[in-house]
Short mmCIF file of C-alpha atoms in Angstrom, two decimals:
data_model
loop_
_atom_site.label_atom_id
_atom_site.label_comp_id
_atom_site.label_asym_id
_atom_site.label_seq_id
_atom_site.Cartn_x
_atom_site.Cartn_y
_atom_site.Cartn_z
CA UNK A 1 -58.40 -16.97 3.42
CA UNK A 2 -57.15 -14.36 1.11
CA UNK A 3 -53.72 -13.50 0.18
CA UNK A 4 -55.14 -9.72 -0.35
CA UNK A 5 -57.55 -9.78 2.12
CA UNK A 6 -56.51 -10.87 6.02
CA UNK A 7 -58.05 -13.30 8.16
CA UNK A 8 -57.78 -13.71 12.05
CA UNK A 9 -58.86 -17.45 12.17
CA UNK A 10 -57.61 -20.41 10.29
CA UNK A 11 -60.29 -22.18 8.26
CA UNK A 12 -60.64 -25.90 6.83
CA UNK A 13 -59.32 -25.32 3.13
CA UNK A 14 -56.37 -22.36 4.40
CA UNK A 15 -53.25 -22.38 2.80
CA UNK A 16 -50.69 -21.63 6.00
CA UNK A 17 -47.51 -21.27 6.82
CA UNK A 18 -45.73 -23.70 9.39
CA UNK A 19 -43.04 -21.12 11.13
CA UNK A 20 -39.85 -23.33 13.06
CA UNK A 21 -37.83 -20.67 13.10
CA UNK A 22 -36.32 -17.56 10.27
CA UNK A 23 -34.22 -20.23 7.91
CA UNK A 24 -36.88 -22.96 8.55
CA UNK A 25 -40.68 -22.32 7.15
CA UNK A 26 -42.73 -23.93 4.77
CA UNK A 27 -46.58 -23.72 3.78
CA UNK A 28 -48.96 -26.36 4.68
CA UNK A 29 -52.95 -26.67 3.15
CA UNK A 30 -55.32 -26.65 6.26
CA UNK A 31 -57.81 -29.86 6.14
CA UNK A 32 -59.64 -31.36 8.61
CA UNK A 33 -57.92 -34.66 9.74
CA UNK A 34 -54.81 -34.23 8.21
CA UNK A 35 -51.65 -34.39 10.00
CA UNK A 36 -48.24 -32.57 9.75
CA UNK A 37 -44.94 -33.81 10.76
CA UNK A 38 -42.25 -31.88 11.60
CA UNK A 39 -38.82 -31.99 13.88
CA UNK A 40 -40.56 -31.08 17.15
CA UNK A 41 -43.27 -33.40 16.24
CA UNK A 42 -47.06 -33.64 14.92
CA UNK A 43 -49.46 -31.09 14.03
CA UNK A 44 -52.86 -31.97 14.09
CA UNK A 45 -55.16 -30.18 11.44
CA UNK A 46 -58.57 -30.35 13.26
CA UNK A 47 -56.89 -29.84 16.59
CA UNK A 48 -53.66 -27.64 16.41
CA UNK A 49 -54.93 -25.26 13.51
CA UNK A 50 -58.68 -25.10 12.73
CA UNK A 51 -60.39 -22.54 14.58
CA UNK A 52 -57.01 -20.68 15.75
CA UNK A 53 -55.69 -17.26 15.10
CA UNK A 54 -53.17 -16.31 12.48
CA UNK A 55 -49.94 -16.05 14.49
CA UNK A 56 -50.31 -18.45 17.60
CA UNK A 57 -47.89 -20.47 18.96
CA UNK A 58 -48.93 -23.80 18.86
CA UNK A 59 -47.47 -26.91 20.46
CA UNK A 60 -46.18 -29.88 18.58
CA UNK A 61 -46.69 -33.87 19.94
CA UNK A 62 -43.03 -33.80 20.83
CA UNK A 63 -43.22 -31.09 23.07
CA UNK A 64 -41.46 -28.52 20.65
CA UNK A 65 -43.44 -25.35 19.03
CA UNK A 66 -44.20 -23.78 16.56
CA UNK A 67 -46.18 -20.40 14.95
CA UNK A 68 -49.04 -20.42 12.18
CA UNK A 69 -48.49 -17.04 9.94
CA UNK A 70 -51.08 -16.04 7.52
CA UNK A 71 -49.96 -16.01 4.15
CA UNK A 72 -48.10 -13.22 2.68
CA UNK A 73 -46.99 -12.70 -0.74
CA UNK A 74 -43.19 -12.36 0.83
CA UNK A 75 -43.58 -15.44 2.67
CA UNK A 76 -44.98 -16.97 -0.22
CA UNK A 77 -42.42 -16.20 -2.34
CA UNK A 78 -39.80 -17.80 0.55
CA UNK A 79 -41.67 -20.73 0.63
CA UNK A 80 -43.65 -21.46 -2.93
CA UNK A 81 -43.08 -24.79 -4.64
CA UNK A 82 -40.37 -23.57 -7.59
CA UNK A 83 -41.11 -24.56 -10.81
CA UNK A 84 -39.42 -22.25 -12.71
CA UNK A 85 -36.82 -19.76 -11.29
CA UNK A 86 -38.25 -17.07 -9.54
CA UNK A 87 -38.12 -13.21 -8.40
CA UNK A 88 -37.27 -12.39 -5.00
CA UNK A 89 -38.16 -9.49 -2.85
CA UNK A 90 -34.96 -7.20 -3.45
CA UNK A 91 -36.04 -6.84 -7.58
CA UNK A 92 -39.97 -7.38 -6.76
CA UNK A 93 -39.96 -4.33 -4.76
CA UNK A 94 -38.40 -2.03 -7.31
CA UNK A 95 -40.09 -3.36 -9.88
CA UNK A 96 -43.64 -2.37 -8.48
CA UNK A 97 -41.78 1.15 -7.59
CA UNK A 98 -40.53 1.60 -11.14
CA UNK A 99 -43.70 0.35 -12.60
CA UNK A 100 -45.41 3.00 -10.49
CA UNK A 101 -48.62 0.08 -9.14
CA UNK A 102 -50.96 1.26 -7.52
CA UNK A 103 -54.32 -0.32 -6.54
CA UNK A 104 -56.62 0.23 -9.52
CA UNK A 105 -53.81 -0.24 -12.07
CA UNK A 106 -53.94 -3.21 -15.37
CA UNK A 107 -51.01 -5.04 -15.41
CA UNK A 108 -49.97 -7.49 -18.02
CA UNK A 109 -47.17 -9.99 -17.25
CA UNK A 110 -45.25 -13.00 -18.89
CA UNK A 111 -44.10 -15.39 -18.36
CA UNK A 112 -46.48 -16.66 -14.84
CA UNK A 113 -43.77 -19.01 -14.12
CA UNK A 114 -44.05 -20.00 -10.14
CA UNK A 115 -45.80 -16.86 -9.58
CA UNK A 116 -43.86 -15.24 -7.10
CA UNK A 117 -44.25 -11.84 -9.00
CA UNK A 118 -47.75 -12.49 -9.93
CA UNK A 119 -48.91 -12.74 -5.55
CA UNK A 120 -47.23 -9.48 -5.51
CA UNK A 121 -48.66 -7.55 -8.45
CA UNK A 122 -51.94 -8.86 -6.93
CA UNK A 123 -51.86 -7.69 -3.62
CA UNK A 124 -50.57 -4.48 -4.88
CA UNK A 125 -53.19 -3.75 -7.59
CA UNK A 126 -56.12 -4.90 -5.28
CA UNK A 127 -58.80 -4.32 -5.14
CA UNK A 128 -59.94 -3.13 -8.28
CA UNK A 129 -56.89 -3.36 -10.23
CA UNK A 130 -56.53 -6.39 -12.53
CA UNK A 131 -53.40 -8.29 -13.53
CA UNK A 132 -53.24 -10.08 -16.84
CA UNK A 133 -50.69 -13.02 -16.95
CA UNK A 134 -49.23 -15.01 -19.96
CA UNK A 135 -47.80 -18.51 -19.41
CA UNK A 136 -46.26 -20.38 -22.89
CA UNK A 137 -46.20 -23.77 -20.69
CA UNK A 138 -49.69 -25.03 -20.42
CA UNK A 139 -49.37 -27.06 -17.10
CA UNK A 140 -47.57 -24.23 -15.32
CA UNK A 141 -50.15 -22.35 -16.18
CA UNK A 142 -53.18 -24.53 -14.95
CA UNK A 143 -50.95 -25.22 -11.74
CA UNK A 144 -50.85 -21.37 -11.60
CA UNK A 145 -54.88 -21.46 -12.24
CA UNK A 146 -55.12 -23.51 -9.66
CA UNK A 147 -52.88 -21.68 -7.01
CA UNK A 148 -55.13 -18.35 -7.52
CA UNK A 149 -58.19 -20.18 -6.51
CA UNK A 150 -57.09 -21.46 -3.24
CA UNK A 151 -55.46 -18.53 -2.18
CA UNK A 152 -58.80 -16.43 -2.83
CA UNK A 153 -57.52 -13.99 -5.64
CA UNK A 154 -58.83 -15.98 -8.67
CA UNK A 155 -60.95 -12.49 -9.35
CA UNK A 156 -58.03 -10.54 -9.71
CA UNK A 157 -55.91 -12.43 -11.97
CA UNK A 158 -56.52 -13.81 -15.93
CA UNK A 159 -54.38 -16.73 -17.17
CA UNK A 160 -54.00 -17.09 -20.48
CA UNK A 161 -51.61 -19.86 -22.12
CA UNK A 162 -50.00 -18.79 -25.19
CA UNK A 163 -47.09 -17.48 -26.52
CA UNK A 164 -46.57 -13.77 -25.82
CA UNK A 165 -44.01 -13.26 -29.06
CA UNK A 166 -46.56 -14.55 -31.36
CA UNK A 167 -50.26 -14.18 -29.58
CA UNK A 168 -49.69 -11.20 -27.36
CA UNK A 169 -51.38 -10.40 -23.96
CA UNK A 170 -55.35 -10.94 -25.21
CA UNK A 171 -55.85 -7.42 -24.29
CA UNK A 172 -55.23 -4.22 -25.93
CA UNK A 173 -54.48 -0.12 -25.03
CA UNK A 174 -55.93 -1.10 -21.16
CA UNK A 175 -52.45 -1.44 -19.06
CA UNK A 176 -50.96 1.11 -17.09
CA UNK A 177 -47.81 -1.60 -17.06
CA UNK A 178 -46.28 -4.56 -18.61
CA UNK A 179 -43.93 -7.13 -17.40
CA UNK A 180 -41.78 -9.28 -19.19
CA UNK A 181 -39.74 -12.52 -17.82
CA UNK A 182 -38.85 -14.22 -21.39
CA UNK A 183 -35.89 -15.32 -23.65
CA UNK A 184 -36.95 -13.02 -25.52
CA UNK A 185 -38.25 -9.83 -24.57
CA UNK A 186 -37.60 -7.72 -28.10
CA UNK A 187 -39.74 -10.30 -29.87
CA UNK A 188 -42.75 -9.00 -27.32
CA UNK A 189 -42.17 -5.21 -27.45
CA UNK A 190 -44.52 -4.96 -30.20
CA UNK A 191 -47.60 -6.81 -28.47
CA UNK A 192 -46.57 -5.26 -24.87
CA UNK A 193 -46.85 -1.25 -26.65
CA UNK A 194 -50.31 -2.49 -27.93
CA UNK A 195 -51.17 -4.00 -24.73
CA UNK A 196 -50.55 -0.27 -22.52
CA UNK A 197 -52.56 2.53 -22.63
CA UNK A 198 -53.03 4.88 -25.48
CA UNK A 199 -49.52 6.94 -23.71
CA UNK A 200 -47.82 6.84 -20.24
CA UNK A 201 -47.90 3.67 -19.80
CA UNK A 202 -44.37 1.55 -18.18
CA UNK A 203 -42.84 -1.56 -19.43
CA UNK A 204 -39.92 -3.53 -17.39
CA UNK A 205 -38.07 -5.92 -18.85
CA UNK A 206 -35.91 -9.09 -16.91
CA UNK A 207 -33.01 -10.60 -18.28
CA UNK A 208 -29.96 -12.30 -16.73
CA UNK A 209 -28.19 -11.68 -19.56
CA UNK A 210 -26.66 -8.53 -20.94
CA UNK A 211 -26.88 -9.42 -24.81
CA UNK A 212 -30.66 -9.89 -24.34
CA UNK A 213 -30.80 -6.24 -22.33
CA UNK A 214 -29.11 -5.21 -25.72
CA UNK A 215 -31.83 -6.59 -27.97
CA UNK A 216 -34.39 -5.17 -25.78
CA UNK A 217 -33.16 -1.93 -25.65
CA UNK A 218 -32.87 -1.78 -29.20
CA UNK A 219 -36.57 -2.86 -30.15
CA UNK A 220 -37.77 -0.22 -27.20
CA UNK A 221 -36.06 1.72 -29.31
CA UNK A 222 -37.57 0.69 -32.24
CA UNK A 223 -40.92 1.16 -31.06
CA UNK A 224 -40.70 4.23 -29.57
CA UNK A 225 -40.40 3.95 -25.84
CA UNK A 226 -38.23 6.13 -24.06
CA UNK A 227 -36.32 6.87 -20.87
CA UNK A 228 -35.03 3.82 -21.10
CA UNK A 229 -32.61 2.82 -18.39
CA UNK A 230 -31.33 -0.37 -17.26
CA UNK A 231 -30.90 -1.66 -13.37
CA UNK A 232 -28.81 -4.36 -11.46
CA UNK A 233 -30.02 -5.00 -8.06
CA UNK A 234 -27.55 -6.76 -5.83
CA UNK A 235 -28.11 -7.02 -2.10
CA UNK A 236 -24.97 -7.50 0.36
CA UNK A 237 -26.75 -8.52 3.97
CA UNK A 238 -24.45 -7.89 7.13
CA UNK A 239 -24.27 -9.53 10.67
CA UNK A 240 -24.00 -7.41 13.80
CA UNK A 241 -21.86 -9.41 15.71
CA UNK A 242 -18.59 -9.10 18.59
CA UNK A 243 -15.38 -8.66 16.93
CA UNK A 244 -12.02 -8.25 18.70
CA UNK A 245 -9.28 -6.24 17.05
CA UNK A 246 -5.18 -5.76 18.35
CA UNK A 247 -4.74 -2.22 19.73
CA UNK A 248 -1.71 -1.08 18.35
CA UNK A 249 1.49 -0.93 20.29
CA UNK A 250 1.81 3.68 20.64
CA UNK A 251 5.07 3.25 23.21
CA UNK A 252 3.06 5.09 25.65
CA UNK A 253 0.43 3.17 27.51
CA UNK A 254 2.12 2.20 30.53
CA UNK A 255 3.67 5.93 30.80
CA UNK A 256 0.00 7.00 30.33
CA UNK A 257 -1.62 4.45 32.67
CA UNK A 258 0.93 5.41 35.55
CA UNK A 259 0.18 9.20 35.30
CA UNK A 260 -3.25 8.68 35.55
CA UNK A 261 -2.84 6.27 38.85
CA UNK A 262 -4.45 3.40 37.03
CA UNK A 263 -4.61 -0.04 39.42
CA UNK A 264 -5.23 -2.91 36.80
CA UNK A 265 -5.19 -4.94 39.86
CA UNK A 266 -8.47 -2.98 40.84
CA UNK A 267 -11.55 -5.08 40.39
CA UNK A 268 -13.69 -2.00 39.26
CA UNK A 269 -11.17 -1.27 36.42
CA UNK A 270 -11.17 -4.58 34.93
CA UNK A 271 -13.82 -3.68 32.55
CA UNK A 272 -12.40 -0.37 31.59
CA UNK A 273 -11.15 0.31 28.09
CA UNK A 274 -7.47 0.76 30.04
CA UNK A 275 -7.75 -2.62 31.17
CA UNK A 276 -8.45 -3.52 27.29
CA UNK A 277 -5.28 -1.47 26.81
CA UNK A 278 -3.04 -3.46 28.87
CA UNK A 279 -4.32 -7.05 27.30
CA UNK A 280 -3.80 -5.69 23.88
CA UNK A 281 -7.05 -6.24 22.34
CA UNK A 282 -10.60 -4.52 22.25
CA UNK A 283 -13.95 -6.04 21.67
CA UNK A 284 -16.72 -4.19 19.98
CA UNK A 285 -19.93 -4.41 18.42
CA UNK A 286 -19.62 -4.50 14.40
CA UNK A 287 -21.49 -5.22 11.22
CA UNK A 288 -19.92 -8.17 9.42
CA UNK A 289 -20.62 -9.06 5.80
CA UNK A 290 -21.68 -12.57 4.76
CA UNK A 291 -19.10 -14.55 3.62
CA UNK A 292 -21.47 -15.80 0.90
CA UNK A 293 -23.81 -13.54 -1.05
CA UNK A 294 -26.15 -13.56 -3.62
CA UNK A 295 -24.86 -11.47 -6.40
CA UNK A 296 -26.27 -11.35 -10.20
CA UNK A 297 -29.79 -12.00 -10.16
CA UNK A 298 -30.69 -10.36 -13.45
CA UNK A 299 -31.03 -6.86 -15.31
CA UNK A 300 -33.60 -4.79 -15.14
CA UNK A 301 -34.67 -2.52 -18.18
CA UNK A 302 -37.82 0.06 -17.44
CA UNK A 303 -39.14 2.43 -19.92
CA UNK A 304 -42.18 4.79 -21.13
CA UNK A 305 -44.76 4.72 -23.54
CA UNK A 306 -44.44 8.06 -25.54
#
């Protein structure tokens, strides 16, 4: 099992994930003779799983169901054990735009953090690309280690624990991009200029804060970069859903409805928007926004080697 490179069969070792339903997922590690318990019952490892195809629809002890996905680096981030905050698809995707990834490209990136980014950089540099990630927090980054290895992309990835603002990347004039998820991002331009190549290359910078975007923008400054622009992604999701709304009261619907011979005691003309007319409302298909939304996840600051 690869999170770069797909598998049709689940294996003894897999990392999964259990599907219940589009709110309700979580991953589970594949081993034979393990059990997993969930509302519509067990799932038996050596039975339910091993030696089944990514996406079947298996049958839980309690008569209930679920479906086994292969792992994704979408679903991942949905469903990865948080131990830092994390990026989620609506700024991963422009990032890798912005950055302008491509398999084949060096990427540096810091902090590793959950790795959330890190699954995507990998899939999207593979498979000769190479990403090069910084972690200050030495168990996050062995847990991080760790992660790579079981989901097969250990040869596409370098962990190195150190401090970026003092110690740099460990590589120098090789990336084509460099990301940066710190306090503080200005005290790493320096390191992430020596880090791209010789010119060309992209930084991105993320920052919840707009005083730090400041600082940042200042030192890119500083150093050189330029078109430098800053980003907020915010995502408003809507519902398609049946909405009824008054019709307002013209003064001419029953002159209109008797010059037209309209029976609303007709059976066949209960359904027509006349008969809507004479109850005063009309239902119709709309898109609804959330009443809750996630708003300010962070800013985004891109720029260019010179």
């Amino acid at each position: 099992m690869s999170f770069v490179e797909y598998g049709d069969t689940i294996k003894d070792g897999d990392t999964a994930i259990v599907f219940l339903g589009h709110e309700s997922m979580f991953p589970v590690k594949v081993q034979h003779g393990t059990v997993t318990q969930t509302k519509y019952g067990v799932i038996r490892h050596s039975t339910d799983l091993i030696g089944k195809k990514y996406g079947s629809k298996v049958t839980c002890s309690k008569g209930g169901w679920v479906f086994i996905l292969h792992p994704t680096p979408e679903l991942w981030t949905m469903n990865l054990p948080h131990r830092t905050q994390i990026l989620y698809s609506t700024d991963i995707s422009i990032i890798t735009m912005m950055l302008e990834l491509k398999p084949g490209s060096i990427v540096c990136e810091s902090g590793t953090g959950s790795g959330s980014l890190s699954h995507a950089l990998i899939r999207t540099v593979a498979p000769t690309g190479h990403l090069y990630t910084v972690e200050f927090h030495q168990q996050r980054a062995e847990k991080a280690r760790e992660e790579f290895r079981e989901h097969g992309v250990e040869h596409l990835v370098t962990v190195t624990n150190q401090d970026v603002c003092k110690n740099g990347f460990g590589v120098k004039n090789v990336a084509d991009a460099v990301f940066l998820d710190i306090p503080s991002p200005w005290e790493a331009i320096g390191h992430a200029k020596s880090a791209l190549k010789a010119e060309g290359g992209r930084i991105c910078s993320f920052s919840p804060c707009i005083e730090q975007v400041q600082r940042t923008c200042l030192a890119m400054e500083e150093y050189g970069f330029t078109e430098i622009n800053t980003l907020e992604i915010l995502l408003r999701v809507y519902n398609v859903r049946t909405i009824s709304l008054q019709i307002p009261d013209l003064g001419k619907a029953a002159e209109d409805n008797s010059s037209t011979g309209f029976d609303s005691s007709n059976p066949s003309n209960q359904g027509s928007p006349c008969a809507n007319l004479q109850q005063g409302t009309v239902q119709f298909k709309s898109g609804v926004p959330l009443r809750e939304m996630v708003g300010h996840t962070g800013y985004l600051t891109f720029a260019t080697k010179s």
